[in-house]
Short mmCIF file of C-alpha atoms in Angstrom, two decimals:
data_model
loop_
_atom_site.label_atom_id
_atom_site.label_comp_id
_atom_site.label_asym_id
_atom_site.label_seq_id
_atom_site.Cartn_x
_atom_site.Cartn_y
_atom_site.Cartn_z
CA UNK S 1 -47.23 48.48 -69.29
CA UNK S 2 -45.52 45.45 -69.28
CA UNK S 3 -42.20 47.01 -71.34
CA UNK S 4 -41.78 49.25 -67.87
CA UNK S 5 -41.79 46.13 -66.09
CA UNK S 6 -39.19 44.76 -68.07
CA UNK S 7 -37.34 47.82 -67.55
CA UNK S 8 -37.58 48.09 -64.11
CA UNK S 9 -36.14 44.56 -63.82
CA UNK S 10 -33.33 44.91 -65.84
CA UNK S 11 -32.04 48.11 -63.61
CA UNK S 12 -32.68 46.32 -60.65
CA UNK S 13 -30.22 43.23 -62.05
CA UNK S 14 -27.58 46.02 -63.29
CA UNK S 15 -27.28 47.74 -59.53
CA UNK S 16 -27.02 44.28 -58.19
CA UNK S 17 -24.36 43.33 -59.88
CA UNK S 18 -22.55 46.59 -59.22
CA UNK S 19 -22.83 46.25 -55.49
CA UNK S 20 -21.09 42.78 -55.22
CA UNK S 21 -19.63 39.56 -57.63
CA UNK S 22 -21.88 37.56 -59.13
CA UNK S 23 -21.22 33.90 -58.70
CA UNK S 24 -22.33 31.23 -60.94
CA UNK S 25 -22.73 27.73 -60.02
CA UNK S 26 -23.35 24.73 -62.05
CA UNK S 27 -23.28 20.75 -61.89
CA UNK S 28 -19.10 20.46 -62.23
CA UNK S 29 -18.84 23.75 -59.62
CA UNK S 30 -21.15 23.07 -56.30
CA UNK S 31 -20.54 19.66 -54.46
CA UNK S 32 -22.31 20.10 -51.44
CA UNK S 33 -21.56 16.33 -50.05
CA UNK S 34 -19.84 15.73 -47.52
CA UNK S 35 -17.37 13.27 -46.53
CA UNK S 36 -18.65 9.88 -45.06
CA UNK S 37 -15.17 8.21 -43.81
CA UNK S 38 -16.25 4.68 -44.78
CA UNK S 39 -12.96 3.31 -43.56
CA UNK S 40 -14.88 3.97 -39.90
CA UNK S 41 -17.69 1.63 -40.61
CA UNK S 42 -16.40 -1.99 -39.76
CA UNK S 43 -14.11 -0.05 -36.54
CA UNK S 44 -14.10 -1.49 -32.86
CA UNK S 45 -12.47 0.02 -29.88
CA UNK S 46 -10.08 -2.46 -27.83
CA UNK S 47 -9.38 -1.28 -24.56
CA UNK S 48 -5.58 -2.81 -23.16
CA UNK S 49 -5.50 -0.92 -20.10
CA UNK S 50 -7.32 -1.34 -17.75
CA UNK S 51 -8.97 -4.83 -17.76
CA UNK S 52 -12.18 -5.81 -15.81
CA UNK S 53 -11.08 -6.81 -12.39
CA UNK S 54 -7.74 -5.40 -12.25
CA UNK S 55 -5.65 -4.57 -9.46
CA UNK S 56 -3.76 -1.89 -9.16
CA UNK S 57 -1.29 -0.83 -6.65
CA UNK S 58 -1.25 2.90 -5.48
CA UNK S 59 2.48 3.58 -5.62
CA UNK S 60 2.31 1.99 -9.44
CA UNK S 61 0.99 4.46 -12.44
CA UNK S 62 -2.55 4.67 -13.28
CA UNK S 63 -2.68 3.53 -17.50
CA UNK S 64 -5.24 4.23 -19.72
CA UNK S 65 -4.67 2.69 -23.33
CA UNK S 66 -7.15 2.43 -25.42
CA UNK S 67 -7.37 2.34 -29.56
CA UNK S 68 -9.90 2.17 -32.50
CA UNK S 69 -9.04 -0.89 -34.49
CA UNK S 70 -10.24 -0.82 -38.71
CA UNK S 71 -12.07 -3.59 -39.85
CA UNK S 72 -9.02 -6.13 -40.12
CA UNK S 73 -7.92 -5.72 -37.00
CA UNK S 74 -4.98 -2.51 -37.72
CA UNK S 75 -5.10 0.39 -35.52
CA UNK S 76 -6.24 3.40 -37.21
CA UNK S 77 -4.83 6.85 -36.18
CA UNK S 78 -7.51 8.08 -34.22
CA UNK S 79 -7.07 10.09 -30.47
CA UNK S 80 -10.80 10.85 -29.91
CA UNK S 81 -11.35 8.40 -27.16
CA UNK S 82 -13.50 9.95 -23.65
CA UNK S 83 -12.84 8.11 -20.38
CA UNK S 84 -15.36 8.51 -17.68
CA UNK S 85 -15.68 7.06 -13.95
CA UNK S 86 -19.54 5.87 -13.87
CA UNK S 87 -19.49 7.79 -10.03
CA UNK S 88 -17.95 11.42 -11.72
CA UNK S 89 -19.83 13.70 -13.99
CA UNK S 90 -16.59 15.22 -15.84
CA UNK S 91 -14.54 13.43 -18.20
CA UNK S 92 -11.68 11.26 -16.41
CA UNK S 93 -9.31 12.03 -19.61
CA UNK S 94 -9.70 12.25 -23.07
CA UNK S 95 -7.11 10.96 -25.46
CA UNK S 96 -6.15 7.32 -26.54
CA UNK S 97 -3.00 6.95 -23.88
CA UNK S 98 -2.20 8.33 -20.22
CA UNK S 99 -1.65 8.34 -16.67
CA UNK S 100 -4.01 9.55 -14.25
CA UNK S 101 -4.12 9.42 -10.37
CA UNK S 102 -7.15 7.83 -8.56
CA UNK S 103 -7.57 7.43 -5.23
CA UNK S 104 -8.02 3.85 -3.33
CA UNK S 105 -11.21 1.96 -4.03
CA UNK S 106 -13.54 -0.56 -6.61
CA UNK S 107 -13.69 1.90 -10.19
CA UNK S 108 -15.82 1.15 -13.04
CA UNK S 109 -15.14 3.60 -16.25
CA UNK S 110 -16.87 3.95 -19.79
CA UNK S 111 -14.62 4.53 -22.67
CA UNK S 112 -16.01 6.22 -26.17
CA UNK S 113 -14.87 6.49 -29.17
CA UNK S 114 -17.00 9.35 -30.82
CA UNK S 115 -16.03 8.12 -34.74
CA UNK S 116 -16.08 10.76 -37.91
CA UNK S 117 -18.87 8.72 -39.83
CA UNK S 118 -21.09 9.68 -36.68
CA UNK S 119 -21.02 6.07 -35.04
CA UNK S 120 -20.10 6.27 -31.42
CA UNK S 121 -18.05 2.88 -29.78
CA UNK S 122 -18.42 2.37 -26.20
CA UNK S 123 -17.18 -0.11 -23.93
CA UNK S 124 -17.56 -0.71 -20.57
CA UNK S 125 -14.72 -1.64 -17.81
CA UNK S 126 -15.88 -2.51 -14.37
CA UNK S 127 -14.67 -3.67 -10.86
CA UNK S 128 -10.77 -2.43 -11.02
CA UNK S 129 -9.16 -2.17 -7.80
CA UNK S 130 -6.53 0.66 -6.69
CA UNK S 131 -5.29 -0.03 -3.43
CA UNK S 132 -2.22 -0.39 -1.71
CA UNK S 133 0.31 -2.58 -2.04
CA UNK S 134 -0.29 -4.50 1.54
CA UNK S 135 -4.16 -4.46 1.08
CA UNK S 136 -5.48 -7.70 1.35
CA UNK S 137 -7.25 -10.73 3.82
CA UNK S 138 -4.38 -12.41 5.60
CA UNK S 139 -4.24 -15.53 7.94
CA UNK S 140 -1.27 -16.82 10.47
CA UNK S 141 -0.58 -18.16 13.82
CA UNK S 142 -0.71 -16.24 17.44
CA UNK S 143 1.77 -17.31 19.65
CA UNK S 144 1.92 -16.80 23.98
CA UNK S 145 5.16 -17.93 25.68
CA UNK S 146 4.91 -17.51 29.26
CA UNK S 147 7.57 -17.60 31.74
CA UNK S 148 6.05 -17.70 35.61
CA UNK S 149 7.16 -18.42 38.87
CA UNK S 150 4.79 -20.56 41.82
CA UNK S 151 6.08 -20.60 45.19
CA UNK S 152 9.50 -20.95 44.25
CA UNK S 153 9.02 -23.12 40.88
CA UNK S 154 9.84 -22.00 37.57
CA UNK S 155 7.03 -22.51 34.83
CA UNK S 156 7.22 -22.49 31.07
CA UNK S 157 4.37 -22.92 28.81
CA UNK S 158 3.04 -21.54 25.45
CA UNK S 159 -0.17 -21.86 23.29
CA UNK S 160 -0.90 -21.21 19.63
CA UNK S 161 -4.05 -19.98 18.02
CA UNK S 162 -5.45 -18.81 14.81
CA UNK S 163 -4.91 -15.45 13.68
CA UNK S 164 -6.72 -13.52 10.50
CA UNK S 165 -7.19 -9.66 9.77
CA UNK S 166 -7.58 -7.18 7.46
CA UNK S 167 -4.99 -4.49 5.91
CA UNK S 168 -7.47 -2.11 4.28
CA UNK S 169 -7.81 -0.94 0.48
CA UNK S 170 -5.84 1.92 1.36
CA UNK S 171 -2.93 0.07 2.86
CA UNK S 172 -2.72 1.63 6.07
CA UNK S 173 -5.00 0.15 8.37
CA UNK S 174 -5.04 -3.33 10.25
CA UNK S 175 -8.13 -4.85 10.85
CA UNK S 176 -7.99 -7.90 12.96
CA UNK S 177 -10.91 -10.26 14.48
CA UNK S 178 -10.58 -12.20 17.68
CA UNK S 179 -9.08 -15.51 18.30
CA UNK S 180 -8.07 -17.83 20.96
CA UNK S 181 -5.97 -20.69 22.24
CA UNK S 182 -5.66 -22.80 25.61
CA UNK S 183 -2.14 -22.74 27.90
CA UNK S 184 -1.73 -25.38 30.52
CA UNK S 185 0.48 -23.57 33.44
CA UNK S 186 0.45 -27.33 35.31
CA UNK S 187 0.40 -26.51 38.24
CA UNK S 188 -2.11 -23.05 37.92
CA UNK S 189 -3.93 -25.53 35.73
CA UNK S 190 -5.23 -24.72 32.20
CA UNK S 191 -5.78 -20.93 31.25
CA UNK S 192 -8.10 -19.60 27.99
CA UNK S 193 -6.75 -16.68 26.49
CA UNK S 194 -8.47 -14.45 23.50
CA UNK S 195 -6.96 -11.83 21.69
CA UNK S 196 -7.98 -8.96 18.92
CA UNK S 197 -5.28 -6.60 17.18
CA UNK S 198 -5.16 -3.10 15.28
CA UNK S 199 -2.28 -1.35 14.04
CA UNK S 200 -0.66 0.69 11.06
CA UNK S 201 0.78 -0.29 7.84
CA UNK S 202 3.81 1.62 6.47
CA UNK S 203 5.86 0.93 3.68
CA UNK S 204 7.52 -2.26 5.58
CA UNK S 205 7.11 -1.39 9.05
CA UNK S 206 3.95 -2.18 11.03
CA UNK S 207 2.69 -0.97 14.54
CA UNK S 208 -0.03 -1.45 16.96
CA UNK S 209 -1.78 -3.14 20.03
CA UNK S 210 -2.78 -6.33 20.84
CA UNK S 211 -5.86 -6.86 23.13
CA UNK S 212 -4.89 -9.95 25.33
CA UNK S 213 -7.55 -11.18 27.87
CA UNK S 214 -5.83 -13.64 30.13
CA UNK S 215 -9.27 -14.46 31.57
CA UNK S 216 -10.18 -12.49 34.42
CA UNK S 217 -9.02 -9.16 32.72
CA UNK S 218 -7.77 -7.51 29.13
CA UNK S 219 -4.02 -6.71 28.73
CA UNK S 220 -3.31 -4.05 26.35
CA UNK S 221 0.62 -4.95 24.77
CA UNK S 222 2.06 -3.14 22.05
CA UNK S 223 3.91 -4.82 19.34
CA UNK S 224 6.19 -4.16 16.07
CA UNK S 225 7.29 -5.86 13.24
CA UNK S 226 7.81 -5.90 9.26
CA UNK S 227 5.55 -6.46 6.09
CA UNK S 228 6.31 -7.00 2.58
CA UNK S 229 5.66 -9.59 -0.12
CA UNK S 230 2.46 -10.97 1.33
CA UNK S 231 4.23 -11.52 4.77
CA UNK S 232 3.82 -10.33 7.94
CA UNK S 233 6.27 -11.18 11.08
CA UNK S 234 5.93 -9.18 14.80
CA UNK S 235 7.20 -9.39 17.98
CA UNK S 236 5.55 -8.63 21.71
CA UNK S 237 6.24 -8.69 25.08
CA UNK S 238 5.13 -7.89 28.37
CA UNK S 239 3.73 -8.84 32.06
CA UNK S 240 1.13 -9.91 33.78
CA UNK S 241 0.39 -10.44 37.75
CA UNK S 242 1.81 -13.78 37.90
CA UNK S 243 3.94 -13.78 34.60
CA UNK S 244 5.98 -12.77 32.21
CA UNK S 245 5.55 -13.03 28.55
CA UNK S 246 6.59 -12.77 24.58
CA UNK S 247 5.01 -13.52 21.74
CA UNK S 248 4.81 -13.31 18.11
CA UNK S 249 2.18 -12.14 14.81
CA UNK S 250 3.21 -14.35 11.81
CA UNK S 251 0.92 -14.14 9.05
CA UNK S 252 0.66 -14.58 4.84
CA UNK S 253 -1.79 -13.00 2.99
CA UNK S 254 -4.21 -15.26 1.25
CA UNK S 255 -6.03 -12.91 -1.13
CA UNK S 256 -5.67 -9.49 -2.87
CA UNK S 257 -9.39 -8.66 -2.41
CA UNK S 258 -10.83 -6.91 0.56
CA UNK S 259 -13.99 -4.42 0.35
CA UNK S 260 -13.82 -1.10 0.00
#
């Protein structure tokens, strides 16, 4: 019985090896390691662009840079770098170097480095600013020149106040608070007058209305003028019941950060 077994095994092996190549495998013939890229295990990732707390100016390009460093301190040549917005579920951009275009606003992104010897770098890159390149808190003076006329006698007088507002993150919009300042007409005796403004940013022209109360109503008066560099200069002019008027908006901006 057991010869037929033997027999029946060795026919079995023969049709095998008819129907397809046999292939032998030994110590010197089967490496089934893989590699481990060791050069990856002392690697960082430096991010150059952008920093925490940047600013960046809508008109200006958008730079990502990022690269994996070895364990000296040399860049290696490696492009597998993510970038993510923390508010966006879909990759920003994926590759060590390039331009994107975000809209106006306070970003905060997380760059990885997903690394061949299965370590994973990430670093984190918050409170950048893209806005425009008027955005910002300014402060200046107000000034009221009035030219009037009582019962035949010519009268001159001016005041000057405080002034502060807003251009928005988006570079567009003016946003101005109330102020106030004190003429003395002589003979019409002293006269409190508040004002508030709004207007429109271009890219060195701006527009818009001033609200001037003269105290016993509001005077709406348009005015124009110019931006750039951190400066703002405008002009007005109009009349009242009694009066005649100009005036002028000139104002410096005092800091690149205003709320989104």
């Amino acid at each position: 019985m057991r010869f037929f077994q033997v027999l029946i095994a060795l026919a079995a092996l023969s049709l095998a090896a008819c129907q397809g190549d046999v292939t032998l495998t030994g110590p010197d013939l089967l490496d089934d390691e893989e590699e481990d890229f060791p050069e990856f295990d002392t690697a960082t990732l430096a991010v150059h662009s952008p920093q925490s707390a940047d600013i960046v100016f809508l008109e200006e390009a958008f730079v990502l840079d990022a690269e994996v460093l070895d364990g000296d301190g040399v860049p290696m040549e490696f492009d597998d770098i993510t970038w993510e917005l923390n508010d966006e579920e879909a990759p920003l951009y994926e590759g060590a170097y390039g331009e994107v275009d975000l809209e106006h606003g306070i970003h905060n992104f997380t760059v990885t480095a997903n690394l061949p010897n299965g370590d994973r770098l990430v670093t984190q890159i918050g409170a950048v600013r893209v806005q425009g390149r008027h955005s910002g808190i300014y402060t200046g003076d107000f000034q009221l020149n009035i030219d009037a006329d009582f019962q035949g006698t010519p009268i001159t007088a001016s005041c000057l106040g405080g002034l502060d507002f807003i251009i928005d993150m988006a570079g567009e919009t003016i946003i101005g608070d109330d102020g106030g300042c004190t003429v003395n007409l002589f003979i019409l005796g002293e006269m409190d007058i508040a004002y508030g403004l709004n207007g429109d940013v271009g890219d060195i022209n701006v527009a818009g209305d001033l609200s001037i109360n003269l105290g016993f109503f509001d005077l709406p008066v348009g005015y124009e003028g110019e931006i750039g560099d951190g400066e703002l200069y405008a002009g007005f002019e109009g009349t009242a019941i009694l009066f005649d008027f100009t005036g002028a908006i000139d104002a410096s901006r005092v800091s690149l950060y205003v709320e989104e």
